[in-house]
Amino acid sequence: MADTGTDMHLADPAIDMAPWAGREDPEPDSLRWHQVVTPLKRGTAPGVAMFGFACDAGVARNQGRIGAAEGPRAIRRALAPLAWHRTAPVFDAGDVNCHGNDDLEAAQQRLAERVAALLSESHLPLILGGGHEVAFGSWSGLAHHLDAQGEARPRVGIINLDSHFDLRSPLLTPGQRGSSGTPFAQIAAECDRRGWPFRYACLGVSRASNTRALFARARELGVLVREDREFTAQHLDAIVRDLQRFMAHCDHLYLTVDLDVLPAAEAPGVSAPAARGVSLALLEPLIEAVRDSGKLRLADIAELNPSFDIDGRTARAAARLIHQLTLDT
């Protein structure tokens, strides 16, 4: 699928609508996603604008299991048969492609330009990953948009559902480049450069998968942290309240979901499957709280690797999360 570049408003002939296929029911009011999603065109009414970040260069740099570049298509195929419960439109805006490991930074720049263009048209960008290196490009696009709006010190809240902090700093090792393990360190550095507050909530973190140095860095940066072991039915309401207090002190929200936050049984198709994780049932109330805040400007779903996805479980989980996130009725 060709990259449509920064002029993503037009319905590019290269946008592949083939994944949007499935059963059509004869009963009235029985639409499914594949019957409603259309290619994005110039001048359309604002809606959810999905596009893929077909990239696993950051995963490769992070020595993970590559294959996430095929994630966007798999998510589309899993979304296609789901029942349609929206009133506002959803569009497909194609893909941003990354051509090899050395193209990552340029691909993140193209991603940022695409996000900023969508936001300027009042769409809600929803990026389908791709490795979690998507996060730096996604946030950068929102930052460019806020710059264009003249916001001097916006309080952008980053809500990351993830088993990893992804706070390893590429600045600590000379010659090291960004990867799927560095995006939030890169964002923190960019916030510092701009004089913006860095507001980051990482929910579902695995202590077994993050070093003491990373926990220390999270404390230094004032990150709201909730570990996977804290996610129980008894504690869920308290975690949701913590999230709501976090969101109350933000002007804009960026939601990013790394699918490795889910247990390996629910999400085997990721770079780093979780031994414990947080179940889909416990994540959905967080998704709904963000959705209903009125502050969500941007979201992405990262790390789906179809090569390792048993029975399409991870793609179905991603589709379910997107379905809940985009409900407007």
Tab-separated table of C-alpha atoms in Angstrom:
chain	number	residue	atom	x	y	z
A	1	MET	CA	0.000	0.000	0.000
A	2	ALA	CA	1.560	3.286	-1.051
A	3	ASP	CA	2.175	6.061	1.422
A	4	THR	CA	-0.210	8.922	0.668
A	5	GLY	CA	2.164	11.497	2.214
A	6	THR	CA	0.985	14.619	3.975
A	7	ASP	CA	-1.971	15.314	1.643
A	8	MET	CA	-4.026	12.591	3.227
A	9	HIS	CA	-7.363	14.383	2.714
A	10	LEU	CA	-7.898	12.866	-0.727
A	11	ALA	CA	-9.113	9.319	-1.257
A	12	ASP	CA	-5.881	7.959	-2.685
A	13	PRO	CA	-6.379	5.094	-5.162
A	14	ALA	CA	-3.678	3.199	-3.259
A	15	ILE	CA	-5.867	2.912	-0.138
A	16	ASP	CA	-6.606	-0.799	0.040
A	17	MET	CA	-10.215	-1.345	1.109
A	18	ALA	CA	-10.003	-5.131	0.605
A	19	PRO	CA	-9.778	-5.885	4.372
A	20	TRP	CA	-13.171	-4.211	4.829
A	21	ALA	CA	-15.248	-7.225	3.806
A	22	GLY	CA	-17.633	-9.614	5.508
A	23	ARG	CA	-21.168	-10.850	5.964
A	24	GLU	CA	-24.155	-8.626	5.293
A	25	ASP	CA	-27.290	-9.342	7.326
A	26	PRO	CA	-30.735	-8.905	5.724
A	27	GLU	CA	-32.428	-7.492	8.844
A	28	PRO	CA	-32.854	-3.709	9.123
A	29	ASP	CA	-30.329	-1.804	11.245
A	30	SER	CA	-27.779	-4.623	11.071
A	31	LEU	CA	-24.733	-2.834	9.707
A	32	ARG	CA	-21.188	-3.951	10.376
A	33	TRP	CA	-17.978	-1.947	10.221
A	34	HIS	CA	-17.036	-3.158	6.749
A	35	GLN	CA	-20.279	-1.697	5.369
A	36	VAL	CA	-19.682	1.748	6.834
A	37	VAL	CA	-15.947	2.543	6.750
A	38	THR	CA	-15.081	4.576	3.642
A	39	PRO	CA	-11.866	6.062	2.213
A	40	LEU	CA	-11.153	9.522	3.570
A	41	LYS	CA	-11.943	12.333	1.121
A	42	ARG	CA	-11.426	16.069	1.220
A	43	GLY	CA	-14.204	18.011	2.927
A	44	THR	CA	-15.843	15.071	4.720
A	45	ALA	CA	-17.590	15.639	8.035
A	46	PRO	CA	-15.317	15.090	11.057
A	47	GLY	CA	-15.109	11.550	12.318
A	48	VAL	CA	-12.627	8.887	13.346
A	49	ALA	CA	-9.839	8.751	10.760
A	50	MET	CA	-7.920	5.481	10.934
A	51	PHE	CA	-4.620	4.870	9.268
A	52	GLY	CA	-1.856	2.342	9.654
A	53	PHE	CA	1.733	2.802	10.757
A	54	ALA	CA	3.224	-0.154	8.924
A	55	CYS	CA	6.498	-0.290	10.812
A	56	ASP	CA	8.519	-2.585	13.008
A	57	ALA	CA	11.891	-0.864	12.652
A	58	GLY	CA	11.737	0.216	16.294
A	59	VAL	CA	10.998	-3.345	17.378
A	60	ALA	CA	13.980	-4.573	15.368
A	61	ARG	CA	16.224	-1.943	16.972
A	62	ASN	CA	14.871	-3.085	20.349
A	63	GLN	CA	15.783	-6.704	19.534
A	64	GLY	CA	12.160	-7.790	19.589
A	65	ARG	CA	10.163	-10.163	17.382
A	66	ILE	CA	9.576	-8.376	14.093
A	67	GLY	CA	6.311	-8.616	12.167
A	68	ALA	CA	4.327	-5.659	13.548
A	69	ALA	CA	4.452	-3.932	10.153
A	70	GLU	CA	1.646	-6.306	9.140
A	71	GLY	CA	-0.463	-5.265	12.140
A	72	PRO	CA	-2.579	-2.534	10.496
A	73	ARG	CA	-4.081	-4.878	7.927
A	74	ALA	CA	-4.813	-7.539	10.557
A	75	ILE	CA	-6.606	-5.005	12.773
A	76	ARG	CA	-8.733	-3.843	9.843
A	77	ARG	CA	-9.726	-7.435	9.061
A	78	ALA	CA	-10.673	-8.025	12.717
A	79	LEU	CA	-12.709	-4.809	12.856
A	80	ALA	CA	-14.558	-5.476	9.602
A	81	PRO	CA	-17.192	-7.944	10.905
A	82	LEU	CA	-17.939	-6.145	14.186
A	83	ALA	CA	-21.428	-4.731	14.658
A	84	TRP	CA	-21.785	-1.008	13.951
A	85	HIS	CA	-23.068	1.069	16.893
A	86	ARG	CA	-21.815	4.547	15.947
A	87	THR	CA	-23.589	7.565	14.539
A	88	ALA	CA	-20.500	9.567	13.463
A	89	PRO	CA	-18.443	8.348	10.490
A	90	VAL	CA	-15.223	6.345	10.403
A	91	PHE	CA	-12.739	6.706	7.561
A	92	ASP	CA	-9.725	4.791	6.323
A	93	ALA	CA	-6.836	7.121	5.438
A	94	GLY	CA	-4.400	4.481	4.207
A	95	ASP	CA	-0.986	3.739	5.689
A	96	VAL	CA	2.277	5.422	6.532
A	97	ASN	CA	4.976	2.929	5.612
A	98	CYS	CA	8.466	2.547	7.015
A	99	HIS	CA	10.968	1.186	4.511
A	100	GLY	CA	13.661	-0.477	6.617
A	101	ASN	CA	15.313	0.340	9.936
A	102	ASP	CA	17.081	3.428	8.651
A	103	ASP	CA	13.768	4.985	7.575
A	104	LEU	CA	12.268	5.063	11.083
A	105	GLU	CA	12.843	8.727	11.910
A	106	ALA	CA	11.557	9.828	8.496
A	107	ALA	CA	8.506	7.565	8.885
A	108	GLN	CA	7.781	9.069	12.309
A	109	GLN	CA	7.963	12.514	10.709
A	110	ARG	CA	5.503	11.461	7.994
A	111	LEU	CA	3.258	10.058	10.717
A	112	ALA	CA	3.407	13.347	12.639
A	113	GLU	CA	2.471	15.310	9.522
A	114	ARG	CA	-0.470	12.993	8.891
A	115	VAL	CA	-1.721	13.358	12.471
A	116	ALA	CA	-1.427	17.160	12.383
A	117	ALA	CA	-3.313	17.319	9.078
A	118	LEU	CA	-6.137	15.170	10.430
A	119	LEU	CA	-6.409	17.222	13.607
A	120	SER	CA	-6.580	20.411	11.546
A	121	GLU	CA	-9.708	18.956	9.886
A	122	SER	CA	-11.239	18.129	13.320
A	123	HIS	CA	-10.915	14.372	12.894
A	124	LEU	CA	-9.939	11.997	15.697
A	125	PRO	CA	-6.808	10.239	14.406
A	126	LEU	CA	-6.641	6.552	15.289
A	127	ILE	CA	-3.349	4.945	14.287
A	128	LEU	CA	-3.096	1.195	13.824
A	129	GLY	CA	0.381	-0.170	14.597
A	130	GLY	CA	3.022	-1.137	14.055
A	131	GLY	CA	5.577	-1.144	16.862
A	132	HIS	CA	5.350	1.206	19.826
A	133	GLU	CA	7.789	3.551	18.118
A	134	VAL	CA	4.481	4.869	16.744
A	135	ALA	CA	4.111	6.847	19.989
A	136	PHE	CA	6.813	9.416	19.259
A	137	GLY	CA	5.368	10.137	15.828
A	138	SER	CA	1.807	10.287	17.159
A	139	TRP	CA	2.675	12.702	19.966
A	140	SER	CA	4.786	14.830	17.635
A	141	GLY	CA	1.802	15.250	15.329
A	142	LEU	CA	-0.353	16.457	18.202
A	143	ALA	CA	2.431	18.822	19.283
A	144	HIS	CA	2.675	20.281	15.761
A	145	HIS	CA	-1.085	20.830	15.747
A	146	LEU	CA	-1.055	22.567	19.130
A	147	ASP	CA	1.813	24.769	17.937
A	148	ALA	CA	-0.298	25.781	14.946
A	149	GLN	CA	-3.170	26.579	17.314
A	150	GLY	CA	-0.890	28.889	19.293
A	151	GLU	CA	-1.042	26.993	22.582
A	152	ALA	CA	1.986	28.054	24.611
A	153	ARG	CA	2.180	25.457	27.433
A	154	PRO	CA	-0.494	22.847	26.785
A	155	ARG	CA	-0.971	20.128	29.367
A	156	VAL	CA	-0.969	17.026	27.178
A	157	GLY	CA	-1.779	13.906	29.157
A	158	ILE	CA	-0.263	10.705	27.793
A	159	ILE	CA	-2.136	7.592	28.915
A	160	ASN	CA	-0.210	4.439	28.084
A	161	LEU	CA	-1.731	1.019	28.743
A	162	ASP	CA	1.433	-1.047	28.659
A	163	SER	CA	3.515	-3.595	30.515
A	164	HIS	CA	6.611	-1.473	29.792
A	165	PHE	CA	7.487	2.142	30.583
A	166	ASP	CA	9.291	2.571	27.242
A	167	LEU	CA	11.396	5.231	28.979
A	168	ARG	CA	14.831	3.986	27.989
A	169	SER	CA	16.700	7.042	26.842
A	170	PRO	CA	18.533	6.915	23.499
A	171	LEU	CA	20.487	9.941	24.756
A	172	LEU	CA	22.332	7.868	27.357
A	173	THR	CA	24.379	5.902	24.823
A	174	PRO	CA	26.302	7.779	22.098
A	175	GLY	CA	25.177	6.724	18.656
A	176	GLN	CA	22.067	4.912	19.906
A	177	ARG	CA	18.866	5.661	18.029
A	178	GLY	CA	15.235	5.636	19.093
A	179	SER	CA	13.370	2.340	19.215
A	180	SER	CA	10.114	0.847	20.462
A	181	GLY	CA	11.586	1.094	23.969
A	182	THR	CA	12.355	4.835	23.923
A	183	PRO	CA	9.324	6.869	22.743
A	184	PHE	CA	8.285	8.333	26.082
A	185	ALA	CA	11.854	9.277	26.987
A	186	GLN	CA	12.002	11.060	23.634
A	187	ILE	CA	8.699	12.814	24.371
A	188	ALA	CA	9.914	13.821	27.844
A	189	ALA	CA	13.050	15.328	26.308
A	190	GLU	CA	10.985	17.186	23.728
A	191	CYS	CA	8.644	18.520	26.430
A	192	ASP	CA	11.666	19.758	28.359
A	193	ARG	CA	13.004	21.474	25.248
A	194	ARG	CA	9.664	23.171	24.641
A	195	GLY	CA	9.057	24.089	28.274
A	196	TRP	CA	5.916	21.949	28.327
A	197	PRO	CA	4.868	19.863	31.333
A	198	PHE	CA	5.407	16.144	30.867
A	199	ARG	CA	2.275	14.350	32.067
A	200	TYR	CA	2.494	10.595	31.675
A	201	ALA	CA	0.381	7.769	33.109
A	202	CYS	CA	1.610	4.215	32.527
A	203	LEU	CA	-0.978	1.658	33.598
A	204	GLY	CA	-0.396	-2.091	33.655
A	205	VAL	CA	3.368	-1.997	34.166
A	206	SER	CA	5.105	-5.284	34.921
A	207	ARG	CA	7.778	-4.980	37.609
A	208	ALA	CA	9.374	-8.136	36.236
A	209	SER	CA	9.791	-6.507	32.807
A	210	ASN	CA	11.163	-3.092	33.863
A	211	THR	CA	14.489	-2.460	35.578
A	212	ARG	CA	14.967	-0.518	38.797
A	213	ALA	CA	16.521	2.246	36.709
A	214	LEU	CA	13.301	2.585	34.733
A	215	PHE	CA	11.169	2.725	37.888
A	216	ALA	CA	13.535	5.398	39.234
A	217	ARG	CA	13.235	7.389	36.006
A	218	ALA	CA	9.453	7.161	36.212
A	219	ARG	CA	9.563	8.554	39.762
A	220	GLU	CA	11.858	11.398	38.673
A	221	LEU	CA	9.453	12.304	35.876
A	222	GLY	CA	6.370	12.150	38.096
A	223	VAL	CA	4.747	9.332	36.138
A	224	LEU	CA	1.431	7.943	37.380
A	225	VAL	CA	2.211	4.221	37.691
A	226	ARG	CA	-0.136	1.334	38.324
A	227	GLU	CA	1.347	-2.141	38.128
A	228	ASP	CA	-0.341	-5.143	36.557
A	229	ARG	CA	-0.646	-6.833	39.960
A	230	GLU	CA	-2.791	-3.909	41.189
A	231	PHE	CA	-5.439	-4.595	38.552
A	232	THR	CA	-8.103	-6.639	40.318
A	233	ALA	CA	-11.879	-6.328	40.363
A	234	GLN	CA	-11.641	-5.011	43.936
A	235	HIS	CA	-9.167	-2.236	43.051
A	236	LEU	CA	-10.454	-1.268	39.614
A	237	ASP	CA	-12.694	1.582	40.802
A	238	ALA	CA	-9.775	3.159	42.662
A	239	ILE	CA	-7.561	2.926	39.560
A	240	VAL	CA	-10.275	4.551	37.437
A	241	ARG	CA	-10.532	7.370	40.004
A	242	ASP	CA	-6.754	7.848	39.856
A	243	LEU	CA	-6.999	8.102	36.083
A	244	GLN	CA	-9.844	10.599	36.283
A	245	ARG	CA	-7.831	12.802	38.659
A	246	PHE	CA	-4.924	12.629	36.214
A	247	MET	CA	-7.156	13.613	33.302
A	248	ALA	CA	-8.706	16.487	35.242
A	249	HIS	CA	-5.339	18.266	35.193
A	250	CYS	CA	-4.858	17.852	31.428
A	251	ASP	CA	-6.037	19.983	28.528
A	252	HIS	CA	-5.656	17.273	25.885
A	253	LEU	CA	-5.305	13.493	26.014
A	254	TYR	CA	-3.304	11.081	23.904
A	255	LEU	CA	-4.182	7.421	24.476
A	256	THR	CA	-1.751	4.732	23.414
A	257	VAL	CA	-2.303	1.007	23.939
A	258	ASP	CA	0.537	-1.483	23.679
A	259	LEU	CA	-1.196	-4.818	23.240
A	260	ASP	CA	1.472	-6.545	25.341
A	261	VAL	CA	-0.351	-5.123	28.358
A	262	LEU	CA	-2.800	-7.997	27.890
A	263	PRO	CA	-2.051	-11.527	29.191
A	264	ALA	CA	-0.306	-13.763	26.670
A	265	ALA	CA	-3.405	-15.983	26.522
A	266	GLU	CA	-5.421	-12.987	25.283
A	267	ALA	CA	-2.643	-11.400	23.215
A	268	PRO	CA	-0.050	-13.907	22.004
A	269	GLY	CA	0.672	-11.898	18.857
A	270	VAL	CA	3.001	-9.240	20.269
A	271	SER	CA	6.748	-8.709	20.436
A	272	ALA	CA	6.935	-9.450	24.183
A	273	PRO	CA	4.009	-11.564	25.475
A	274	ALA	CA	3.057	-10.887	29.097
A	275	ALA	CA	3.242	-13.684	31.652
A	276	ARG	CA	0.597	-11.929	33.764
A	277	GLY	CA	-0.774	-8.815	32.095
A	278	VAL	CA	-4.104	-7.050	32.574
A	279	SER	CA	-7.219	-8.670	31.162
A	280	LEU	CA	-9.374	-7.008	28.547
A	281	ALA	CA	-12.268	-6.878	31.008
A	282	LEU	CA	-10.200	-4.711	33.383
A	283	LEU	CA	-8.853	-2.455	30.628
A	284	GLU	CA	-12.203	-1.550	29.103
A	285	PRO	CA	-13.322	0.723	31.991
A	286	LEU	CA	-10.100	2.734	31.522
A	287	ILE	CA	-10.743	3.016	27.786
A	288	GLU	CA	-14.278	4.187	28.472
A	289	ALA	CA	-13.145	6.775	31.026
A	290	VAL	CA	-10.736	8.275	28.476
A	291	ARG	CA	-13.381	8.175	25.746
A	292	ASP	CA	-15.938	9.934	27.900
A	293	SER	CA	-13.562	12.629	29.169
A	294	GLY	CA	-14.196	14.946	26.231
A	295	LYS	CA	-10.441	15.589	25.987
A	296	LEU	CA	-9.257	12.749	23.749
A	297	ARG	CA	-7.456	14.121	20.686
A	298	LEU	CA	-5.517	11.119	19.440
A	299	ALA	CA	-5.167	7.366	19.980
A	300	ASP	CA	-3.083	4.498	18.698
A	301	ILE	CA	-2.898	0.722	19.101
A	302	ALA	CA	0.601	-0.746	18.966
A	303	GLU	CA	2.593	-3.977	18.730
A	304	LEU	CA	0.194	-6.360	16.975
A	305	ASN	CA	2.367	-9.000	15.316
A	306	PRO	CA	0.171	-11.294	13.191
A	307	SER	CA	3.036	-13.766	12.712
A	308	PHE	CA	2.580	-14.954	16.291
A	309	ASP	CA	-1.160	-14.357	16.687
A	310	ILE	CA	-2.801	-17.666	17.578
A	311	ASP	CA	-6.340	-17.802	16.142
A	312	GLY	CA	-6.248	-14.033	15.626
A	313	ARG	CA	-6.729	-13.462	19.364
A	314	THR	CA	-4.616	-10.316	19.554
A	315	ALA	CA	-6.212	-8.752	16.481
A	316	ARG	CA	-9.656	-9.451	17.930
A	317	ALA	CA	-8.639	-7.876	21.241
A	318	ALA	CA	-7.377	-4.791	19.383
A	319	ALA	CA	-10.643	-4.605	17.445
A	320	ARG	CA	-12.662	-4.880	20.646
A	321	LEU	CA	-10.678	-2.037	22.249
A	322	ILE	CA	-11.220	0.154	19.187
A	323	HIS	CA	-14.926	-0.711	19.203
A	324	GLN	CA	-15.231	0.409	22.845
A	325	LEU	CA	-13.097	3.496	22.318
A	326	THR	CA	-15.182	4.733	19.394
A	327	LEU	CA	-18.687	4.051	20.708
A	328	ASP	CA	-20.751	7.238	20.566
A	329	THR	CA	-24.221	5.855	21.322
